[in-house]
Coordinates of N, CA and C in Angstrom, one line a residue:
M904 N 91.8 87.8 66.6 CA 92.4 87.7 67.8 C 91.2 87.6 68.9
Q905 N 91.7 86.8 69.9 CA 90.7 86.3 70.9 C 91.0 87.0 72.0
H906 N 89.9 88.1 72.4 CA 89.9 88.6 73.9 C 89.0 88.0 74.9
D907 N 88.7 87.3 75.0 CA 87.8 86.7 75.9 C 88.2 85.8 77.0
S908 N 89.4 85.8 77.0 CA 90.0 84.7 77.9 C 90.5 85.1 79.2
V909 N 89.7 86.2 79.6 CA 90.2 86.4 81.2 C 89.4 85.5 82.2
P910 N 90.2 85.0 83.2 CA 89.6 84.2 83.9 C 88.4 84.9 85.1
A911 N 87.5 83.8 85.2 CA 86.5 84.0 86.2 C 87.3 83.9 87.6
R912 N 86.9 84.8 88.3 CA 87.6 84.7 89.7 C 86.8 85.8 90.6
P913 N 85.7 85.3 91.4 CA 84.9 86.2 91.8 C 85.2 86.5 93.2
T914 N 86.0 85.6 94.2 CA 86.1 85.7 95.6 C 87.0 84.9 95.8
A915 N 87.0 84.7 97.3 CA 87.9 83.8 98.4 C 87.3 82.6 98.1
D916 N 88.4 81.5 98.2 CA 87.8 80.0 98.1 C 87.1 79.6 99.2
R917 N 85.8 80.0 99.2 CA 85.1 79.6 100.6 C 83.6 79.5 100.0
P918 N 82.4 78.9 100.6 CA 81.4 78.8 100.1 C 80.4 80.3 99.9
P919 N 79.8 80.7 99.1 CA 79.2 81.8 99.4 C 77.9 82.0 100.1
A920 N 77.9 83.2 100.8 CA 76.6 83.4 101.8 C 75.5 84.2 100.8
R921 N 74.0 84.2 101.2 CA 73.5 84.7 100.5 C 74.0 86.5 100.6
P922 N 73.3 87.0 99.8 CA 73.6 88.5 100.0 C 73.0 89.2 101.2
S923 N 73.5 90.0 102.1 CA 73.2 90.3 103.3 C 72.0 91.6 103.1
L924 N 71.9 92.2 102.1 CA 71.3 93.3 101.6 C 70.6 93.2 100.1
P925 N 69.7 93.8 99.9 CA 68.9 93.5 98.7 C 70.2 93.8 97.2
L926 N 69.9 92.9 96.6 CA 71.3 93.0 95.4 C 70.2 93.4 93.9
R927 N 71.0 94.2 93.3 CA 70.3 94.8 92.1 C 71.1 94.1 91.0
L928 N 70.8 93.2 89.9 CA 71.3 93.1 88.7 C 70.9 93.8 87.7
R929 N 71.7 94.5 86.9 CA 71.2 95.0 85.6 C 72.1 95.0 84.5
P930 N 71.9 95.5 83.2 CA 72.9 95.5 82.3 C 73.8 96.6 82.4
A931 N 74.9 96.7 81.9 CA 75.8 97.7 82.0 C 75.4 98.7 80.6
T932 N 75.6 100.1 81.1 CA 75.4 100.8 79.5 C 76.6 101.6 79.5
P933 N 76.7 102.5 78.4 CA 78.1 103.1 78.0 C 78.6 103.8 79.0
G934 N 77.7 104.7 80.0 CA 78.1 105.1 81.2 C 79.1 104.4 82.2
D935 N 78.8 103.0 82.1 CA 79.4 102.2 83.3 C 80.6 101.8 83.0
F936 N 81.3 102.5 81.7 CA 82.4 101.7 81.5 C 83.5 101.8 82.3
D937 N 83.7 103.1 82.9 CA 84.9 103.2 84.0 C 85.0 102.3 85.0
A938 N 83.3 101.9 85.4 CA 83.2 101.1 86.7 C 83.5 99.7 86.1
V939 N 83.2 99.6 84.8 CA 83.5 97.9 84.3 C 85.0 97.9 84.5
A940 N 86.0 98.8 83.9 CA 87.2 98.6 83.8 C 87.9 98.5 85.2
D941 N 87.5 99.1 86.0 CA 87.6 99.0 87.5 C 87.4 97.9 87.8
L942 N 86.6 97.3 87.7 CA 86.2 95.6 88.2 C 87.0 94.8 87.4
V943 N 87.3 95.0 86.3 CA 88.1 93.9 85.5 C 89.4 93.9 86.0
R944 N 90.2 95.3 86.4 CA 91.2 95.5 86.8 C 91.7 94.6 88.1
M945 N 90.7 94.3 88.9 CA 90.5 93.5 90.2 C 90.9 92.2 90.0
I946 N 90.8 91.6 88.4 CA 90.9 90.2 88.5 C 92.5 89.9 88.4
D947 N 92.9 88.9 89.3 CA 94.4 88.4 88.6 C 94.5 88.0 87.6
L948 N 95.0 88.9 86.7 CA 95.2 88.4 84.8 C 96.3 87.9 84.4
R949 N 97.0 88.0 85.6 CA 98.7 87.5 85.0 C 98.9 88.0 83.6
R950 N 98.5 89.2 83.4 CA 99.2 89.8 82.1 C 99.3 91.5 82.7
S951 N 100.1 92.1 81.9 CA 100.6 93.4 81.9 C 99.3 94.3 81.5
A952 N 99.4 95.7 81.9 CA 98.6 96.6 81.8 C 98.2 96.8 80.2
D953 N 99.4 96.4 79.6 CA 99.3 97.0 77.9 C 98.7 95.8 77.6
D954 N 98.8 94.3 78.0 CA 97.8 93.2 77.2 C 96.4 93.7 77.6
L955 N 96.1 93.9 78.8 CA 94.7 94.4 79.2 C 94.2 95.5 78.3
A956 N 94.8 96.4 77.7 CA 94.1 97.5 76.9 C 93.4 97.3 75.6
P957 N 93.7 96.2 75.3 CA 93.0 96.1 73.8 C 91.6 94.9 74.4
V958 N 91.5 94.2 75.6 CA 90.3 94.0 76.0 C 89.5 94.9 76.6
L959 N 90.0 96.0 77.2 CA 89.2 97.3 77.7 C 88.6 97.8 76.4
E960 N 89.2 98.1 75.2 CA 88.8 98.7 74.3 C 87.8 98.0 73.4
I961 N 87.9 96.4 73.6 CA 86.6 96.0 72.8 C 85.6 96.0 73.9
M962 N 85.6 95.9 75.2 CA 84.6 96.1 76.1 C 83.8 97.5 75.8
Q963 N 84.6 98.4 75.9 CA 83.9 99.7 75.7 C 83.3 99.7 74.2
E964 N 83.7 99.2 73.3 CA 82.9 99.2 72.0 C 81.4 98.3 71.9
M965 N 81.6 97.4 72.8 CA 80.5 96.6 72.8 C 79.4 97.4 73.8
L966 N 79.8 97.8 74.7 CA 78.9 98.8 75.6 C 78.3 99.8 74.8
T967 N 78.9 100.4 73.8 CA 78.6 101.4 73.2 C 77.8 101.0 72.1
T968 N 78.0 100.1 71.4 CA 77.3 99.7 70.1 C 76.6 98.3 70.1
G969 N 77.1 97.4 71.3 CA 76.3 96.2 71.3 C 74.9 96.0 71.8
S970 N 74.5 97.0 72.5 CA 73.2 96.8 73.1 C 72.0 96.5 71.9
G971 N 72.1 97.5 70.7 CA 71.1 97.4 69.8 C 71.0 96.2 68.7
D972 N 72.4 95.4 68.9 CA 72.5 94.1 68.0 C 71.4 93.1 68.2
D973 N 71.1 92.2 67.1 CA 70.3 90.9 67.6 C 71.4 90.2 68.5
G974 N 70.1 89.7 69.4 CA 70.6 88.4 70.4 C 69.9 88.3 71.5
P975 N 70.0 87.0 72.3 CA 69.5 87.2 73.2 C 69.7 87.7 74.7
F976 N 71.1 88.4 74.3 CA 71.7 89.0 75.6 C 71.6 90.6 75.8
S977 N 71.9 91.2 77.0 CA 72.0 92.6 77.0 C 72.5 93.4 75.9
H978 N 73.8 92.8 75.3 CA 74.2 93.5 74.6 C 74.6 92.4 73.2
G979 N 73.6 91.9 72.6 CA 73.7 91.2 71.5 C 73.8 89.7 72.1
S980 N 74.9 89.3 71.2 CA 75.6 87.8 72.1 C 76.3 87.9 73.1
L981 N 76.6 89.0 73.7 CA 77.4 89.3 74.8 C 76.4 89.7 76.0
H982 N 76.6 89.3 77.2 CA 75.8 89.7 78.4 C 77.0 90.6 79.2
F983 N 76.4 91.9 79.7 CA 77.2 92.7 80.9 C 76.2 92.9 81.7
L984 N 76.4 92.1 82.9 CA 75.7 92.4 84.2 C 76.3 92.8 85.2
L985 N 75.7 94.0 85.8 CA 76.4 94.4 87.0 C 75.5 94.3 88.1
A986 N 76.2 94.2 89.5 CA 75.5 94.0 90.7 C 75.9 95.3 91.5
E987 N 74.7 95.7 92.3 CA 74.7 96.8 93.1 C 74.0 96.5 94.2
L988 N 74.4 97.0 95.1 CA 73.7 97.1 96.6 C 73.6 98.6 97.1
P989 N 72.5 98.6 98.0 CA 72.1 99.9 98.4 C 73.2 100.5 99.3
D990 N 73.9 99.8 99.7 CA 75.1 100.6 100.6 C 76.5 100.8 99.9
S991 N 76.3 100.5 98.7 CA 77.5 100.8 98.0 C 77.6 102.1 97.2
A992 N 78.7 102.9 96.6 CA 78.8 104.1 95.8 C 78.7 103.6 94.5
G993 N 78.9 102.5 94.0 CA 78.5 102.0 92.4 C 78.8 100.3 92.3
P994 N 78.6 100.1 91.5 CA 78.7 98.7 91.0 C 79.7 97.7 91.9
V995 N 79.4 96.7 92.6 CA 80.1 95.7 93.4 C 80.4 94.4 92.7
G996 N 79.9 94.1 91.6 CA 80.3 93.1 90.9 C 79.9 92.9 89.5
L997 N 80.5 92.4 88.7 CA 80.3 92.4 87.0 C 80.6 90.5 86.7
A998 N 79.6 90.3 85.6 CA 79.8 89.1 85.0 C 79.4 89.7 83.6
R999 N 80.3 89.1 82.8 CA 80.3 89.2 81.4 C 80.7 87.9 80.7
C1000 N 79.6 87.5 79.7 CA 79.5 86.4 79.2 C 79.0 86.4 77.8
G1001 N 79.1 85.3 77.2 CA 78.7 85.1 75.7 C 79.2 83.7 75.3
P1002 N 79.0 83.6 73.8 CA 79.2 82.4 73.0 C 80.9 81.8 73.4
S1003 N 81.2 80.7 73.4 CA 82.9 80.3 73.6 C 83.2 80.3 72.3
R1004 N 84.2 81.5 71.9 CA 85.0 81.7 70.9 C 86.0 80.5 70.7
W1005 N 86.4 79.7 71.7 CA 87.7 78.7 71.6 C 86.9 77.5 70.9
T1006 N 85.5 77.7 71.0 CA 84.8 76.5 70.0 C 85.1 76.4 68.6
L1007 N 85.2 77.6 67.9 CA 85.7 77.7 66.7 C 87.2 77.1 66.3
E1008 N 87.9 77.0 67.2 CA 89.6 76.7 67.1 C 89.9 75.2 67.3
L1009 N 88.5 74.8 67.6 CA 88.9 73.0 67.8 C 89.0 72.3 66.5
D1010 N 89.5 71.5 66.7 CA 90.2 70.5 65.4 C 88.8 69.6 65.2
I1011 N 88.0 70.1 64.9 CA 86.6 69.4 64.5 C 86.1 69.6 63.0
P1012 N 85.3 68.9 62.5 CA 84.6 69.6 61.1 C 84.0 70.8 61.1
A1013 N 84.2 71.7 60.5 CA 83.6 73.2 60.6 C 82.1 73.2 61.0
F1014 N 81.5 72.6 60.5 CA 79.7 72.1 60.7 C 79.7 71.9 62.1
V1015 N 80.4 71.1 62.8 CA 80.4 70.9 64.1 C 80.6 72.2 65.2
R1016 N 81.9 72.7 64.7 CA 82.5 73.8 65.4 C 81.2 75.1 65.1
N1017 N 80.5 75.2 64.0 CA 79.6 76.4 64.1 C 78.3 76.1 64.7
R1018 N 78.0 74.6 65.0 CA 76.7 74.2 65.7 C 77.1 74.4 67.3
L1019 N 78.4 74.3 67.9 CA 78.8 74.3 69.2 C 78.8 75.8 69.4
Y1020 N 78.9 76.8 68.7 CA 79.5 77.9 69.2 C 78.2 78.5 69.8
P1021 N 76.9 78.6 69.1 CA 76.1 79.4 70.2 C 75.3 78.5 71.1
R1022 N 75.9 77.2 71.3 CA 75.3 76.3 72.4 C 75.8 76.0 73.8
V1023 N 77.4 76.5 73.6 CA 78.4 76.3 74.8 C 78.7 77.8 75.2
G1024 N 77.7 78.3 76.5 CA 78.2 79.6 76.7 C 79.5 79.5 77.4
N1025 N 80.0 80.9 77.7 CA 81.1 81.2 78.1 C 81.3 82.3 79.4
V1026 N 81.6 82.1 80.4 CA 81.7 83.3 81.4 C 82.8 84.0 81.2
H1027 N 83.3 84.7 80.6 CA 84.5 85.7 80.3 C 85.1 86.3 81.3
E1028 N 84.4 87.1 82.4 CA 84.8 87.9 83.4 C 83.8 87.7 84.7
L1029 N 83.9 87.2 85.7 CA 83.2 87.3 86.9 C 84.3 87.9 88.2
V1030 N 83.6 88.8 88.4 CA 84.5 89.5 89.6 C 83.8 90.1 90.7
V1031 N 83.6 90.4 92.0 CA 83.3 91.2 92.8 C 84.4 91.9 93.6
V1032 N 83.7 93.3 94.0 CA 84.8 94.1 94.7 C 85.2 93.4 96.2
P1033 N 86.4 93.7 96.2 CA 87.2 92.7 97.7 C 86.1 92.9 98.9
E1034 N 86.0 94.2 99.2 CA 85.2 94.6 100.4 C 83.9 94.1 100.6
H1035 N 83.1 93.3 99.4 CA 81.8 92.8 99.3 C 81.8 91.5 99.0
R1036 N 82.6 90.7 99.1 CA 82.9 89.4 98.9 C 82.5 88.4 100.3
G1037 N 81.9 87.5 100.0 CA 81.3 86.7 100.8 C 80.0 86.8 101.0
R1038 N 79.4 87.6 100.5 CA 78.0 88.1 100.6 C 77.1 87.3 99.7
G1039 N 77.2 86.5 98.7 CA 76.5 86.0 97.6 C 76.3 86.5 96.4
I1040 N 77.2 87.7 96.1 CA 77.2 88.5 94.9 C 77.5 87.5 93.7
A1041 N 78.8 87.0 93.7 CA 79.1 86.0 92.7 C 77.9 84.9 92.5
R1042 N 77.5 84.4 93.4 CA 76.2 83.4 93.1 C 75.3 83.9 92.5
A1043 N 74.8 85.2 92.9 CA 73.6 85.8 92.5 C 73.8 85.9 90.9
L1044 N 75.0 86.4 90.5 CA 75.4 86.6 89.3 C 75.5 85.5 88.4
L1045 N 75.9 84.6 89.0 CA 76.2 83.3 88.3 C 74.9 82.7 88.0
A1046 N 73.9 82.5 88.9 CA 72.5 82.4 88.9 C 71.8 82.9 87.7
R1047 N 71.9 84.1 87.5 CA 71.3 85.1 86.5 C 72.0 84.6 85.2
V1048 N 73.0 84.6 85.2 CA 73.7 84.0 83.8 C 73.2 82.7 83.6
E1049 N 73.5 81.6 84.5 CA 72.9 80.3 83.8 C 71.4 80.5 82.9
E1050 N 70.6 81.3 84.2 CA 69.0 81.1 83.8 C 69.0 81.9 82.3
D1051 N 69.7 82.9 82.1 CA 69.6 83.5 80.8 C 70.1 83.0 79.8
H1052 N 71.2 82.0 79.9 CA 71.6 80.9 79.1 C 70.9 79.9 78.7
R1053 N 70.2 79.3 79.6 CA 69.2 78.1 79.6 C 68.0 78.7 78.8
R1054 N 67.6 79.9 78.9 CA 66.4 80.5 78.4 C 66.8 80.6 76.7
A1055 N 68.1 81.0 76.6 CA 68.3 81.3 75.0 C 69.2 80.1 74.5
G1056 N 68.7 79.0 74.8 CA 68.9 77.5 74.1 C 70.3 77.2 74.2
Y1057 N 71.2 77.5 75.2 CA 72.5 77.1 75.7 C 72.5 75.5 76.2
D1058 N 73.3 74.9 75.7 CA 73.4 73.4 76.6 C 74.4 73.4 77.7
A1059 N 75.1 74.3 77.9 CA 76.3 74.0 78.9 C 76.7 75.8 79.1
L1060 N 77.4 75.9 80.3 CA 78.2 76.9 80.5 C 79.3 76.7 81.3
V1061 N 80.5 77.3 80.6 CA 81.7 76.7 81.0 C 82.6 78.2 81.6
L1062 N 83.6 78.3 82.2 CA 84.5 79.0 82.4 C 85.6 78.8 82.8
R1063 N 86.8 79.7 83.1 CA 88.1 79.1 83.4 C 88.5 80.0 84.9
H1064 N 89.2 79.3 85.5 CA 89.1 79.8 86.9 C 90.9 79.2 87.5
D1065 N 91.5 80.0 88.4 CA 92.5 79.6 89.1 C 92.2 78.6 89.9
R1066 N 93.3 77.6 90.4 CA 93.2 76.6 91.0 C 92.5 77.0 92.7
G1067 N 92.7 77.9 93.3 CA 92.2 78.6 94.5 C 91.0 78.5 94.4
Q1068 N 90.1 78.7 93.3 CA 88.6 78.9 93.3 C 87.8 77.4 92.9
T1069 N 88.6 76.4 93.1 CA 88.3 75.1 92.9 C 86.9 74.8 93.6
S1070 N 86.9 74.8 95.2 CA 85.8 74.4 95.8 C 84.6 75.4 95.6
L1071 N 84.9 76.9 95.6 CA 83.7 77.7 95.0 C 83.0 77.3 94.0
Y1072 N 83.5 76.9 93.0 CA 82.8 76.6 91.6 C 81.9 74.9 91.9
T1073 N 82.6 73.9 92.5 CA 82.2 73.2 92.8 C 81.1 73.1 93.7
H1074 N 81.1 73.9 94.7 CA 80.0 74.4 95.4 C 78.7 74.8 94.7
L1075 N 78.7 75.4 93.6 CA 78.0 75.9 92.7 C 77.4 75.3 91.6
G1076 N 78.0 73.4 91.8 CA 77.2 72.9 90.9 C 78.2 73.0 89.6
Y1077 N 79.4 73.5 89.5 CA 80.1 73.2 88.5 C 81.0 72.0 88.7
T1078 N 81.7 71.2 87.5 CA 82.7 70.1 87.8 C 84.0 70.6 87.0
S1079 N 84.8 70.7 87.8 CA 86.2 71.4 87.6 C 87.3 70.5 87.3
G1080 N 88.3 71.3 86.3 CA 89.7 70.0 86.1 C 90.6 70.7 85.3
S1081 N 91.6 70.3 85.1 CA 92.7 71.1 84.1 C 92.5 71.0 82.9
R1082 N 91.4 70.2 82.4 CA 91.3 70.0 80.7 C 89.7 70.1 80.5
L1083 N 89.1 70.7 79.7 CA 87.5 70.4 79.7 C 87.5 69.8 78.1
V1084 N 86.8 68.4 78.3 CA 86.3 67.6 77.4 C 85.2 67.7 76.8
L1085 N 85.0 67.8 75.5 CA 83.4 67.5 74.8 C 83.3 66.4 74.3
E1086 N 82.5 65.7 74.5 CA 81.9 64.2 74.0 C 81.3 64.8 72.7
L1087 N 81.4 64.5 71.5 CA 80.9 65.1 70.3 C 80.0 63.8 69.7
P1088 N 78.8 64.1 69.3 CA 77.9 63.3 68.7 C 78.1 62.5 67.3
D1089 N 77.5 61.7 66.8 CA 77.6 61.2 65.2 C 79.2 60.6 65.3
A1090 N 79.6 60.1 66.5 CA 81.0 59.4 66.1 C 82.1 60.1 66.0
L1091 N 82.0 61.6 66.1 CA 83.1 62.5 66.2 C 84.1 62.0 67.1
G1092 N 84.0 61.5 68.1 CA 84.9 61.1 69.2 C 85.0 62.4 70.2
R1093 N 86.1 62.8 70.5 CA 86.2 63.9 71.6 C 87.0 64.9 71.2
A1094 N 86.9 66.2 71.5 CA 87.6 67.2 71.3 C 87.9 68.0 73.2
S1095 N 89.0 68.6 72.9 CA 89.6 68.9 74.2 C 90.1 70.3 74.2
V1096 N 90.2 71.1 75.4 CA 90.4 72.7 75.2 C 91.4 72.6 76.9
R1097 N 92.5 73.0 76.6 CA 93.2 73.3 77.9 C 94.1 74.6 77.9
K1098 N 94.1 75.1 78.8 CA 95.0 76.5 79.2 C 96.0 76.2 80.4
K1099 N 97.4 76.4 79.7 CA 98.2 76.3 80.9 C 98.2 77.3 82.3
G1100 N 98.3 76.4 83.3 CA 98.2 76.9 84.4 C 96.6 77.6 84.9
W1101 N 95.5 77.2 84.1 CA 94.3 77.3 84.6 C 93.7 76.3 84.5
R1102 N 92.3 76.2 85.4 CA 91.4 75.4 85.3 C 90.2 75.5 84.7
W1103 N 89.3 74.4 84.1 CA 88.0 74.5 83.6 C 87.0 74.2 84.4
A1104 N 85.9 74.7 84.4 CA 84.8 74.5 85.5 C 83.6 74.4 84.1
A1105 N 82.5 73.4 84.0 CA 81.6 73.2 83.5 C 80.1 72.8 84.0
K1106 N 79.2 73.2 83.3 CA 77.6 73.0 84.3 C 76.5 72.7 83.0
P1107 N 76.1 71.6 83.1 CA 75.1 71.6 82.1 C 73.7 72.5 82.1
L1108 N 73.2 72.9 81.1 CA 72.1 73.9 81.4 C 70.8 73.1 80.9
A1109 N 71.2 71.9 79.8 CA 69.6 71.4 79.3 C 70.0 70.1 79.8
P1110 N 68.5 69.2 80.2 CA 68.4 68.1 80.6 C 68.9 67.0 79.9
Q1111 N 69.3 67.2 78.5 CA 70.0 66.1 78.0 C 71.7 66.0 78.0
V1112 N 71.9 67.0 78.6 CA 73.6 67.3 78.8 C 74.0 66.8 80.2
R1113 N 74.9 66.0 80.2 CA 75.7 65.8 81.3 C 77.2 66.2 81.4
V1114 N 77.5 66.2 82.7 CA 79.1 66.3 82.9 C 79.7 65.4 83.8
T1115 N 80.7 64.9 83.8 CA 81.2 63.9 84.7 C 82.7 64.2 84.7
D1116 N 83.2 63.8 85.6 CA 84.9 63.9 86.1 C 85.3 62.6 85.7
V1117 N 86.2 62.7 84.5 CA 87.0 61.5 84.1 C 88.5 61.8 84.2
H1118 N 89.0 61.2 85.3 CA 90.6 61.4 85.3 C 90.6 62.8 85.6
G1119 N 90.0 63.4 86.5 CA 90.3 64.7 86.9 C 89.6 66.0 85.8
S1120 N 88.8 65.6 84.6 CA 88.6 66.3 83.9 C 87.2 66.6 83.7
P1121 N 86.6 67.8 83.6 CA 85.2 67.8 83.3 C 84.7 67.1 81.4
V1122 N 84.0 66.3 81.7 CA 83.7 65.7 80.3 C 82.4 65.9 80.0
L1123 N 81.7 66.8 79.2 CA 80.4 67.1 78.8 C 79.9 66.3 77.7
T1124 N 78.8 65.6 78.0 CA 77.9 64.6 76.8 C 76.8 65.1 76.6
G1125 N 76.1 64.7 75.5 CA 75.0 65.2 75.3 C 74.7 66.5 74.3
L1126 N 75.7 67.1 74.1 CA 76.1 68.3 73.4 C 75.1 68.0 72.2
L1127 N 74.6 69.0 71.7 CA 74.1 69.4 70.6 C 72.7 68.2 70.0
A1128 N 71.9 67.6 71.3 CA 71.4 66.7 70.8 C 70.1 67.6 71.2
P1129 N 69.0 67.0 70.5 CA 67.7 68.2 70.4 C 67.2 68.2 71.7
H1130 N 66.7 69.5 72.1 CA 66.4 70.2 73.1 C 65.1 69.4 73.5
A1131 N 64.7 68.8 74.8 CA 63.7 68.1 75.4 C 62.3 69.3 75.5
L1132 N 61.2 68.5 74.6 CA 60.0 69.8 74.8 C 59.5 70.0 76.4

């Protein structure tokens, strides 16, 4: 059962500003679970509290056990990043990201799915406390996430968001549309993923990868090509 489908929703639909105070980004610890849960509950989930409970349960397990796993991020293959400001009583922002599990469900050959899985990163949650929005916190979190995924060898970063966030993500260099399309190598054609009611945003992380807007959908090309030296 997949539990990484909470949409990224950091702030109101306006260009982000730079943080007005020094911002600290750090990995979450097991003791941060209550703060993480509170931040996730601020997202417009379009789901009941009962539906959210399994997501939080998995997060708690990952915070407790995942930090010792092999992987490029703070918790093995997952990244739990918290943002803190000097004038805040606790974390003011969260980014959780990792591999795109939906790639394993694409109707393509298994060997291609297995190659895509560690090369297309996914932002599972991105949220900022309402009273601290508009200070560039979401931008800072995304910039750190992008850089860490780039260093880990990912080709692209994608996320799911609601329509009201479109201009925010395009301002940050993402291409957004109702359907995400992957142009596959070796004459395998295309694969696409769609979630009713949400939009997909994508950003290349490797020089050989491009994203274009084709009929209102972001199309990623150059995936799985050898990385430039």
